[in-house]
JSON list of C-alpha atoms and ligand atoms in Angstrom, two decimals:
[
{"chain": "A", "resi": 12, "resn": "MET", "atom": "CA", "xyz": [15.52, 9.48, -5.26]},
{"chain": "A", "resi": 13, "resn": "SER", "atom": "CA", "xyz": [13.03, 12.52, -5.61]},
{"chain": "A", "resi": 14, "resn": "GLN", "atom": "CA", "xyz": [13.49, 16.25, -4.97]},
{"chain": "A", "resi": 15, "resn": "ASP", "atom": "CA", "xyz": [9.88, 16.89, -3.31]},
{"chain": "A", "resi": 16, "resn": "CYS", "atom": "CA", "xyz": [9.17, 14.18, -2.43]},
{"chain": "A", "resi": 17, "resn": "ILE", "atom": "CA", "xyz": [8.76, 13.68, 1.15]},
{"chain": "A", "resi": 18, "resn": "PHE", "atom": "CA", "xyz": [8.21, 9.80, 1.10]},
{"chain": "A", "resi": 19, "resn": "CYS", "atom": "CA", "xyz": [11.61, 10.10, -0.47]},
{"chain": "A", "resi": 20, "resn": "LYS", "atom": "CA", "xyz": [12.98, 12.21, 2.67]},
{"chain": "A", "resi": 21, "resn": "ILE", "atom": "CA", "xyz": [11.96, 9.75, 5.06]},
{"chain": "A", "resi": 22, "resn": "ILE", "atom": "CA", "xyz": [13.78, 7.47, 3.08]},
{"chain": "A", "resi": 23, "resn": "ASP", "atom": "CA", "xyz": [17.09, 9.00, 3.42]},
{"chain": "A", "resi": 24, "resn": "GLY", "atom": "CA", "xyz": [16.68, 10.58, 7.09]},
{"chain": "A", "resi": 25, "resn": "GLU", "atom": "CA", "xyz": [16.48, 13.96, 6.24]},
{"chain": "A", "resi": 26, "resn": "LEU", "atom": "CA", "xyz": [12.57, 13.79, 7.51]},
{"chain": "A", "resi": 27, "resn": "PRO", "atom": "CA", "xyz": [12.00, 11.63, 10.61]},
{"chain": "A", "resi": 28, "resn": "SER", "atom": "CA", "xyz": [9.83, 8.03, 11.39]},
{"chain": "A", "resi": 29, "resn": "ARG", "atom": "CA", "xyz": [9.12, 5.71, 13.45]},
{"chain": "A", "resi": 30, "resn": "SER", "atom": "CA", "xyz": [11.12, 2.91, 11.01]},
{"chain": "A", "resi": 31, "resn": "VAL", "atom": "CA", "xyz": [10.24, -1.03, 11.46]},
{"chain": "A", "resi": 32, "resn": "TYR", "atom": "CA", "xyz": [11.33, -2.52, 8.40]},
{"chain": "A", "resi": 33, "resn": "GLU", "atom": "CA", "xyz": [14.07, -1.62, 6.26]},
{"chain": "A", "resi": 34, "resn": "ASP", "atom": "CA", "xyz": [16.50, -4.16, 3.46]},
{"chain": "A", "resi": 35, "resn": "GLU", "atom": "CA", "xyz": [17.79, -3.48, 0.45]},
{"chain": "A", "resi": 36, "resn": "ASP", "atom": "CA", "xyz": [14.93, -2.04, -2.09]},
{"chain": "A", "resi": 37, "resn": "VAL", "atom": "CA", "xyz": [12.98, -1.92, 1.27]},
{"chain": "A", "resi": 38, "resn": "PHE", "atom": "CA", "xyz": [11.58, 0.08, 4.04]},
{"chain": "A", "resi": 39, "resn": "ALA", "atom": "CA", "xyz": [9.10, 0.64, 6.65]},
{"chain": "A", "resi": 40, "resn": "PHE", "atom": "CA", "xyz": [7.53, 2.72, 9.74]},
{"chain": "A", "resi": 41, "resn": "LEU", "atom": "CA", "xyz": [4.40, 4.09, 10.73]},
{"chain": "A", "resi": 42, "resn": "ASP", "atom": "CA", "xyz": [1.70, 5.65, 9.47]},
{"chain": "A", "resi": 43, "resn": "VAL", "atom": "CA", "xyz": [1.70, 9.27, 11.03]},
{"chain": "A", "resi": 44, "resn": "ASN", "atom": "CA", "xyz": [-1.96, 8.97, 11.08]},
{"chain": "A", "resi": 45, "resn": "PRO", "atom": "CA", "xyz": [-3.11, 6.56, 11.61]},
{"chain": "A", "resi": 46, "resn": "LEU", "atom": "CA", "xyz": [-6.53, 4.62, 10.30]},
{"chain": "A", "resi": 47, "resn": "ALA", "atom": "CA", "xyz": [-5.07, 1.77, 13.33]},
{"chain": "A", "resi": 48, "resn": "GLU", "atom": "CA", "xyz": [-3.09, 1.45, 16.13]},
{"chain": "A", "resi": 49, "resn": "GLY", "atom": "CA", "xyz": [0.25, -0.19, 14.42]},
{"chain": "A", "resi": 50, "resn": "HIS", "atom": "CA", "xyz": [-0.86, 0.82, 10.56]},
{"chain": "A", "resi": 51, "resn": "THR", "atom": "CA", "xyz": [2.36, 0.81, 8.55]},
{"chain": "A", "resi": 52, "resn": "LEU", "atom": "CA", "xyz": [4.21, 1.90, 5.60]},
{"chain": "A", "resi": 53, "resn": "VAL", "atom": "CA", "xyz": [5.71, -0.21, 3.03]},
{"chain": "A", "resi": 54, "resn": "VAL", "atom": "CA", "xyz": [7.43, 1.36, 0.97]},
{"chain": "A", "resi": 55, "resn": "PRO", "atom": "CA", "xyz": [10.28, 1.03, -2.34]},
{"chain": "A", "resi": 56, "resn": "LYS", "atom": "CA", "xyz": [13.18, 3.23, -1.58]},
{"chain": "A", "resi": 57, "resn": "ALA", "atom": "CA", "xyz": [13.77, 3.56, -5.83]},
{"chain": "A", "resi": 58, "resn": "HIS", "atom": "CA", "xyz": [10.89, 6.74, -6.04]},
{"chain": "A", "resi": 59, "resn": "ASP", "atom": "CA", "xyz": [8.04, 5.13, -8.29]},
{"chain": "A", "resi": 60, "resn": "PRO", "atom": "CA", "xyz": [4.69, 7.00, -8.43]},
{"chain": "A", "resi": 61, "resn": "ARG", "atom": "CA", "xyz": [3.24, 4.13, -9.35]},
{"chain": "A", "resi": 62, "resn": "VAL", "atom": "CA", "xyz": [2.79, 0.20, -8.90]},
{"chain": "A", "resi": 63, "resn": "GLY", "atom": "CA", "xyz": [2.65, -0.37, -12.78]},
{"chain": "A", "resi": 64, "resn": "GLY", "atom": "CA", "xyz": [6.40, 1.05, -12.80]},
{"chain": "A", "resi": 65, "resn": "LEU", "atom": "CA", "xyz": [7.73, -1.13, -10.57]},
{"chain": "A", "resi": 66, "resn": "PRO", "atom": "CA", "xyz": [10.81, -3.25, -11.30]},
{"chain": "A", "resi": 67, "resn": "ASP", "atom": "CA", "xyz": [9.76, -7.16, -11.46]},
{"chain": "A", "resi": 68, "resn": "ASP", "atom": "CA", "xyz": [11.89, -7.25, -8.22]},
{"chain": "A", "resi": 69, "resn": "VAL", "atom": "CA", "xyz": [11.02, -4.29, -6.17]},
{"chain": "A", "resi": 70, "resn": "ALA", "atom": "CA", "xyz": [7.21, -5.43, -6.56]},
{"chain": "A", "resi": 71, "resn": "ALA", "atom": "CA", "xyz": [8.75, -8.42, -5.55]},
{"chain": "A", "resi": 72, "resn": "ALA", "atom": "CA", "xyz": [10.84, -6.76, -2.36]},
{"chain": "A", "resi": 73, "resn": "VAL", "atom": "CA", "xyz": [7.82, -4.88, -1.40]},
{"chain": "A", "resi": 74, "resn": "PHE", "atom": "CA", "xyz": [5.41, -7.42, -1.23]},
{"chain": "A", "resi": 75, "resn": "THR", "atom": "CA", "xyz": [7.77, -10.21, 0.70]},
{"chain": "A", "resi": 76, "resn": "ALA", "atom": "CA", "xyz": [8.12, -7.15, 3.33]},
{"chain": "A", "resi": 77, "resn": "MET", "atom": "CA", "xyz": [4.13, -6.44, 3.32]},
{"chain": "A", "resi": 78, "resn": "SER", "atom": "CA", "xyz": [3.83, -10.13, 4.46]},
{"chain": "A", "resi": 79, "resn": "GLU", "atom": "CA", "xyz": [7.32, -10.90, 6.52]},
{"chain": "A", "resi": 80, "resn": "LEU", "atom": "CA", "xyz": [5.36, -7.74, 8.84]},
{"chain": "A", "resi": 81, "resn": "THR", "atom": "CA", "xyz": [2.05, -8.90, 8.62]},
{"chain": "A", "resi": 82, "resn": "PRO", "atom": "CA", "xyz": [2.13, -11.28, 11.32]},
{"chain": "A", "resi": 83, "resn": "ALA", "atom": "CA", "xyz": [4.75, -9.18, 12.94]},
{"chain": "A", "resi": 84, "resn": "ILE", "atom": "CA", "xyz": [2.44, -6.11, 13.73]},
{"chain": "A", "resi": 85, "resn": "GLU", "atom": "CA", "xyz": [-0.97, -8.24, 14.22]},
{"chain": "A", "resi": 86, "resn": "ARG", "atom": "CA", "xyz": [1.86, -10.23, 17.04]},
{"chain": "A", "resi": 87, "resn": "ALA", "atom": "CA", "xyz": [2.56, -6.46, 18.14]},
{"chain": "A", "resi": 88, "resn": "VAL", "atom": "CA", "xyz": [-0.48, -4.89, 18.28]},
{"chain": "A", "resi": 89, "resn": "ASP", "atom": "CA", "xyz": [-2.64, -8.32, 19.35]},
{"chain": "A", "resi": 90, "resn": "ALA", "atom": "CA", "xyz": [-4.34, -7.39, 16.35]},
{"chain": "A", "resi": 91, "resn": "ASP", "atom": "CA", "xyz": [-7.04, -10.53, 13.76]},
{"chain": "A", "resi": 92, "resn": "GLY", "atom": "CA", "xyz": [-5.99, -9.73, 10.91]},
{"chain": "A", "resi": 93, "resn": "MET", "atom": "CA", "xyz": [-4.69, -6.73, 7.80]},
{"chain": "A", "resi": 94, "resn": "THR", "atom": "CA", "xyz": [-5.85, -4.39, 5.46]},
{"chain": "A", "resi": 95, "resn": "VAL", "atom": "CA", "xyz": [-2.99, -4.55, 2.69]},
{"chain": "A", "resi": 96, "resn": "ALA", "atom": "CA", "xyz": [-4.08, -1.88, 0.90]},
{"chain": "A", "resi": 97, "resn": "VAL", "atom": "CA", "xyz": [-2.07, 0.46, -2.56]},
{"chain": "A", "resi": 98, "resn": "ASN", "atom": "CA", "xyz": [-4.61, 3.38, -3.30]},
{"chain": "A", "resi": 99, "resn": "ASP", "atom": "CA", "xyz": [-2.12, 3.98, -7.41]},
{"chain": "A", "resi": 100, "resn": "GLY", "atom": "CA", "xyz": [-3.53, 7.29, -8.72]},
{"chain": "A", "resi": 101, "resn": "GLU", "atom": "CA", "xyz": [-5.65, 9.95, -7.99]},
{"chain": "A", "resi": 102, "resn": "ALA", "atom": "CA", "xyz": [-7.99, 8.93, -8.78]},
{"chain": "A", "resi": 103, "resn": "ALA", "atom": "CA", "xyz": [-7.65, 6.09, -7.03]},
{"chain": "A", "resi": 104, "resn": "GLY", "atom": "CA", "xyz": [-7.25, 8.84, -3.67]},
{"chain": "A", "resi": 105, "resn": "GLN", "atom": "CA", "xyz": [-3.58, 8.15, -3.77]},
{"chain": "A", "resi": 106, "resn": "GLU", "atom": "CA", "xyz": [-1.98, 11.09, -1.93]},
{"chain": "A", "resi": 107, "resn": "VAL", "atom": "CA", "xyz": [1.12, 10.27, -2.13]},
{"chain": "A", "resi": 108, "resn": "PRO", "atom": "CA", "xyz": [2.96, 9.92, -4.85]},
{"chain": "A", "resi": 109, "resn": "HIS", "atom": "CA", "xyz": [5.41, 7.58, -4.05]},
{"chain": "A", "resi": 110, "resn": "VAL", "atom": "CA", "xyz": [4.56, 4.54, -3.96]},
{"chain": "A", "resi": 111, "resn": "HIS", "atom": "CA", "xyz": [3.90, 2.57, -1.00]},
{"chain": "A", "resi": 112, "resn": "GLY", "atom": "CA", "xyz": [1.20, -0.53, 0.93]},
{"chain": "A", "resi": 113, "resn": "HIS", "atom": "CA", "xyz": [-1.27, 0.14, 3.41]},
{"chain": "A", "resi": 114, "resn": "LEU", "atom": "CA", "xyz": [-0.73, -2.74, 6.38]},
{"chain": "A", "resi": 115, "resn": "VAL", "atom": "CA", "xyz": [-3.55, -1.30, 8.33]},
{"chain": "A", "resi": 116, "resn": "PRO", "atom": "CA", "xyz": [-4.81, -4.08, 11.51]},
{"chain": "A", "resi": 117, "resn": "ARG", "atom": "CA", "xyz": [-8.04, -5.74, 12.11]},
{"chain": "A", "resi": 118, "resn": "PHE", "atom": "CA", "xyz": [-9.77, -6.02, 14.99]},
{"chain": "A", "resi": 119, "resn": "GLU", "atom": "CA", "xyz": [-12.53, -8.39, 15.69]},
{"chain": "A", "resi": 120, "resn": "GLY", "atom": "CA", "xyz": [-16.08, -6.45, 15.76]},
{"chain": "A", "resi": 121, "resn": "ASP", "atom": "CA", "xyz": [-13.70, -3.05, 14.96]},
{"chain": "A", "resi": 122, "resn": "GLY", "atom": "CA", "xyz": [-16.66, -2.52, 11.97]},
{"chain": "A", "resi": 123, "resn": "VAL", "atom": "CA", "xyz": [-15.18, -0.83, 10.07]},
{"chain": "A", "resi": 124, "resn": "GLY", "atom": "CA", "xyz": [-15.90, -3.70, 6.91]},
{"chain": "A", "resi": 125, "resn": "PRO", "atom": "CA", "xyz": [-14.29, -5.07, 3.56]},
{"chain": "A", "resi": 126, "resn": "ILE", "atom": "CA", "xyz": [-12.79, -2.68, 1.26]},
{"chain": "A", "resi": 127, "resn": "HIS", "atom": "CA", "xyz": [-16.04, -3.98, -1.07]},
{"chain": "A", "resi": 128, "resn": "SER", "atom": "CA", "xyz": [-17.55, -1.24, 2.15]},
{"chain": "A", "resi": 129, "resn": "LEU", "atom": "CA", "xyz": [-15.86, 2.16, 0.03]},
{"chain": "A", "resi": 130, "resn": "GLN", "atom": "CA", "xyz": [-18.65, 4.07, -1.37]},
{"chain": "A", "resi": 131, "resn": "TRP", "atom": "CA", "xyz": [-18.56, 1.86, -4.80]},
{"chain": "A", "resi": 132, "resn": "ALA", "atom": "CA", "xyz": [-21.37, 2.80, -7.90]},
{"chain": "A", "resi": 133, "resn": "ARG", "atom": "CA", "xyz": [-21.13, -0.88, -9.08]},
{"chain": "A", "resi": 134, "resn": "PRO", "atom": "CA", "xyz": [-21.27, -1.13, -13.11]},
{"chain": "A", "resi": 135, "resn": "ASP", "atom": "CA", "xyz": [-23.63, -3.50, -13.86]},
{"chain": "A", "resi": 136, "resn": "LEU", "atom": "CA", "xyz": [-22.32, -6.18, -16.29]},
{"chain": "A", "resi": 137, "resn": "ASP", "atom": "CA", "xyz": [-23.53, -9.24, -17.95]},
{"chain": "A", "resi": 138, "resn": "ASP", "atom": "CA", "xyz": [-21.24, -12.40, -18.39]},
{"chain": "A", "resi": 139, "resn": "ALA", "atom": "CA", "xyz": [-20.83, -11.25, -22.06]},
{"chain": "A", "resi": 140, "resn": "ALA", "atom": "CA", "xyz": [-19.65, -7.42, -20.61]},
{"chain": "A", "resi": 141, "resn": "LEU", "atom": "CA", "xyz": [-17.80, -9.57, -18.56]},
{"chain": "A", "resi": 142, "resn": "ASP", "atom": "CA", "xyz": [-15.51, -11.85, -20.82]},
{"chain": "A", "resi": 143, "resn": "ASP", "atom": "CA", "xyz": [-15.24, -8.64, -22.79]},
{"chain": "A", "resi": 144, "resn": "VAL", "atom": "CA", "xyz": [-13.22, -6.74, -19.98]},
{"chain": "A", "resi": 145, "resn": "ALA", "atom": "CA", "xyz": [-10.91, -9.82, -19.12]},
{"chain": "A", "resi": 146, "resn": "GLU", "atom": "CA", "xyz": [-10.26, -10.56, -23.18]},
{"chain": "A", "resi": 147, "resn": "SER", "atom": "CA", "xyz": [-9.65, -6.56, -23.18]},
{"chain": "A", "resi": 148, "resn": "ILE", "atom": "CA", "xyz": [-6.47, -7.46, -20.31]},
{"chain": "A", "resi": 149, "resn": "ARG", "atom": "CA", "xyz": [-5.28, -9.45, -21.48]},
{"chain": "A", "resi": 150, "resn": "GLU", "atom": "CA", "xyz": [-4.80, -8.21, -24.48]},
{"chain": "A", "resi": 151, "resn": "ALA", "atom": "CA", "xyz": [-3.62, -5.18, -22.99]},
{"chain": "A", "resi": 152, "resn": "ARG", "atom": "CA", "xyz": [-0.64, -6.58, -21.04]},
{"chain": "B", "resi": 216, "resn": "5GP", "atom": "P1", "xyz": [-2.27, 7.77, 0.41]},
{"chain": "B", "resi": 216, "resn": "5GP", "atom": "O1", "xyz": [-4.00, 8.65, 0.57]},
{"chain": "B", "resi": 216, "resn": "5GP", "atom": "O2", "xyz": [-1.10, 8.25, -0.23]},
{"chain": "B", "resi": 216, "resn": "5GP", "atom": "O3", "xyz": [-2.60, 5.80, 0.32]},
{"chain": "B", "resi": 216, "resn": "5GP", "atom": "O4", "xyz": [-1.61, 7.86, 1.87]},
{"chain": "B", "resi": 216, "resn": "5GP", "atom": "C1", "xyz": [-1.01, 8.31, 2.24]},
{"chain": "B", "resi": 216, "resn": "5GP", "atom": "C2", "xyz": [-0.27, 8.19, 3.86]},
{"chain": "B", "resi": 216, "resn": "5GP", "atom": "O5", "xyz": [0.06, 8.71, 4.28]},
{"chain": "B", "resi": 216, "resn": "5GP", "atom": "C3", "xyz": [-1.43, 9.22, 5.09]},
{"chain": "B", "resi": 216, "resn": "5GP", "atom": "O6", "xyz": [-2.55, 7.94, 5.66]},
{"chain": "B", "resi": 216, "resn": "5GP", "atom": "C4", "xyz": [-0.30, 9.84, 5.96]},
{"chain": "B", "resi": 216, "resn": "5GP", "atom": "O7", "xyz": [-1.43, 10.44, 6.88]},
{"chain": "B", "resi": 216, "resn": "5GP", "atom": "C5", "xyz": [0.37, 9.17, 5.36]},
{"chain": "B", "resi": 216, "resn": "5GP", "atom": "N1", "xyz": [1.27, 10.57, 5.91]},
{"chain": "B", "resi": 216, "resn": "5GP", "atom": "C6", "xyz": [1.97, 11.55, 5.05]},
{"chain": "B", "resi": 216, "resn": "5GP", "atom": "N2", "xyz": [2.73, 11.99, 5.25]},
{"chain": "B", "resi": 216, "resn": "5GP", "atom": "C7", "xyz": [3.22, 11.22, 6.32]},
{"chain": "B", "resi": 216, "resn": "5GP", "atom": "C8", "xyz": [4.75, 12.17, 6.45]},
{"chain": "B", "resi": 216, "resn": "5GP", "atom": "O8", "xyz": [5.09, 12.87, 6.56]},
{"chain": "B", "resi": 216, "resn": "5GP", "atom": "N3", "xyz": [5.39, 10.58, 7.16]},
{"chain": "B", "resi": 216, "resn": "5GP", "atom": "C9", "xyz": [3.96, 9.11, 7.54]},
{"chain": "B", "resi": 216, "resn": "5GP", "atom": "N4", "xyz": [5.06, 8.42, 8.97]},
{"chain": "B", "resi": 216, "resn": "5GP", "atom": "N5", "xyz": [3.11, 8.75, 7.25]},
{"chain": "B", "resi": 216, "resn": "5GP", "atom": "C10", "xyz": [3.07, 10.47, 6.35]},
{"chain": "B", "resi": 217, "resn": "ZN", "atom": "ZN1", "xyz": [9.90, 9.56, -3.25]}
]
């Protein structure tokens, strides 16, 4: 547990939350400032700021919980789909530095659009540049 982390305090019961799921490694609760009805946060119980720091079994447990919760949330709020997303790192807009998956219910005609509709400045990459990026990622693993 990290002493000054609000999600650690929520997991510990020191701060209140509307919990919807819990197992050995994972806790899930409603977002206090929801983007849509049923907006849920799914977090590993062990504090870790970034996705890349999660042990494999914890990463798997978080995603398993997200996949189990998604149809349940959809049924509960009568949603037609789900945006499943993680803001990983400050540059990506992460405000709480404890890994959390967002499950945001989506509705036909909600007009929000896909993640692709964020205001990206798309880079102009030709085939050779894309080949280079793929190779760099393979080499960096
Ligand atoms: P981030 O921008 O880090 O991906 O998202 C943080 C999320 O945590 C936001 O959607 C915000 O509404 C939610 N949040 C922040 N503080 C609390 C809290 O004390 N309780 C709950 N339930 N959600 C919180
Ligand atoms: Zn934490």
